[in-house]
Amino acid sequence: MKQVMARAWEIAKGAVAKFGGKVREYLAGALRQAWAEAKTVRTPFRLRNDKKGKRTWLAQITGTHPTYKLARTFIETDETDWLGNKYFELENGYYQYDNSKERGYVKVENGTWKDVSYQEVLSVFA
């Protein structure tokens, strides 16, 4: 509850900076937005470090791309441990990951994730 109120104040202050006015004018809408963010189901996902110094990444698949077949939005890590493993909090959708040892696709749905094939991802977005 405290995090929701703090987030609502952040949103309202951002609206004041962008549009002007007073914080309390934006607070009701900011609370609705903060509650919507809090209710979103997020799934934890760990991507192991490859130990070779190669770049490890995770991207949400957002649609199709004329050159690369899949349009992706790269996601910043939420946390990295001392071994270099990256931790993410994912929403429902399809994701592609790479840590140079393995590359694959993941489907996140209702708090769980499972590996899926490239063909399945293409069939969803084609």
XYZ file of C-alpha atoms in Angstrom:
126
model
C 0.000 0.000 0.000
C 2.811 2.390 0.877
C 4.538 1.666 -2.452
C 1.300 2.397 -4.330
C 0.928 5.797 -2.645
C 4.578 6.643 -3.239
C 4.226 5.679 -6.907
C 1.028 7.759 -7.195
C 2.875 10.801 -5.846
C 5.681 10.221 -8.383
C 3.170 10.074 -11.223
C 1.300 13.172 -9.992
C 4.532 15.172 -9.567
C 5.590 14.169 -13.066
C 2.260 15.398 -14.413
C 2.716 18.743 -12.625
C 6.187 19.122 -14.139
C 4.876 18.299 -17.601
C 1.482 20.038 -17.627
C 1.543 22.484 -14.687
C -1.003 22.876 -11.915
C -1.089 21.290 -8.476
C -0.317 17.739 -7.395
C -3.749 17.158 -5.884
C -5.371 17.881 -9.273
C -3.621 14.804 -10.684
C -3.669 12.569 -7.608
C -6.902 10.653 -8.354
C -5.743 9.660 -11.854
C -2.266 8.903 -10.530
C -3.718 6.558 -7.901
C -5.700 4.680 -10.562
C -2.551 4.314 -12.639
C -0.442 3.223 -9.646
C -3.016 0.581 -8.646
C -3.140 -0.720 -12.219
C 0.661 -1.073 -12.161
C 0.544 -2.849 -8.789
C -2.089 -5.344 -9.960
C -0.103 -6.364 -13.024
C 1.114 -9.952 -12.638
C 4.893 -10.067 -12.901
C 6.848 -13.278 -13.319
C 10.449 -13.656 -12.065
C 12.946 -14.862 -14.666
C 16.699 -15.515 -14.270
C 19.150 -15.357 -17.154
C 22.499 -16.951 -16.336
C 25.784 -15.273 -17.083
C 27.812 -16.891 -19.861
C 31.219 -16.329 -18.183
C 32.791 -15.408 -21.546
C 32.204 -11.680 -21.317
C 29.590 -11.801 -24.044
C 26.523 -9.656 -23.779
C 23.522 -11.298 -22.124
C 20.143 -9.867 -23.102
C 16.377 -10.294 -22.930
C 13.870 -8.681 -25.289
C 10.095 -8.612 -25.421
C 8.718 -9.534 -28.838
C 6.318 -6.787 -29.887
C 5.362 -7.759 -33.436
C 6.909 -8.323 -36.832
C 9.835 -6.553 -38.497
C 10.479 -6.463 -42.271
C 14.196 -7.292 -41.964
C 14.565 -9.290 -38.744
C 11.123 -11.020 -38.817
C 10.449 -10.166 -35.150
C 10.314 -6.682 -33.651
C 11.819 -6.612 -30.174
C 12.096 -4.205 -27.270
C 15.175 -4.853 -25.156
C 14.558 -4.946 -21.400
C 16.808 -3.585 -18.688
C 17.598 -5.975 -15.861
C 15.941 -5.453 -12.491
C 18.857 -6.946 -10.579
C 22.263 -8.557 -11.157
C 23.925 -10.816 -8.602
C 27.635 -11.179 -7.858
C 27.970 -13.989 -10.419
C 26.601 -11.809 -13.204
C 23.219 -13.561 -13.404
C 20.445 -11.172 -14.413
C 16.981 -11.146 -12.888
C 13.878 -9.775 -14.593
C 10.233 -9.249 -13.621
C 8.211 -10.081 -16.746
C 4.632 -9.337 -17.746
C 2.522 -11.597 -19.953
C 3.905 -11.948 -23.476
C 6.642 -13.520 -25.576
C 10.350 -12.919 -24.981
C 13.653 -13.802 -26.644
C 16.831 -14.315 -24.624
C 20.520 -14.864 -25.384
C 23.515 -15.494 -23.138
C 25.805 -16.883 -25.903
C 25.505 -20.439 -24.525
C 21.859 -20.655 -25.383
C 19.301 -18.618 -27.231
C 15.615 -19.212 -26.985
C 12.074 -17.984 -26.642
C 9.842 -17.834 -23.587
C 6.103 -17.392 -23.201
C 4.965 -15.729 -19.963
C 1.350 -16.223 -18.976
C -0.422 -15.707 -15.639
C 2.681 -15.773 -13.470
C 4.451 -18.731 -15.102
C 6.859 -19.046 -18.007
C 7.694 -21.860 -20.399
C 10.097 -22.340 -23.279
C 8.525 -22.158 -26.730
C 9.826 -22.721 -30.247
C 10.648 -20.092 -32.855
C 7.856 -21.448 -35.064
C 5.285 -20.932 -32.306
C 6.403 -17.334 -31.837
C 6.229 -16.690 -35.585
C 2.741 -18.194 -35.774
C 1.504 -15.859 -33.013
C 2.876 -12.700 -34.621
C 2.464 -13.575 -38.309
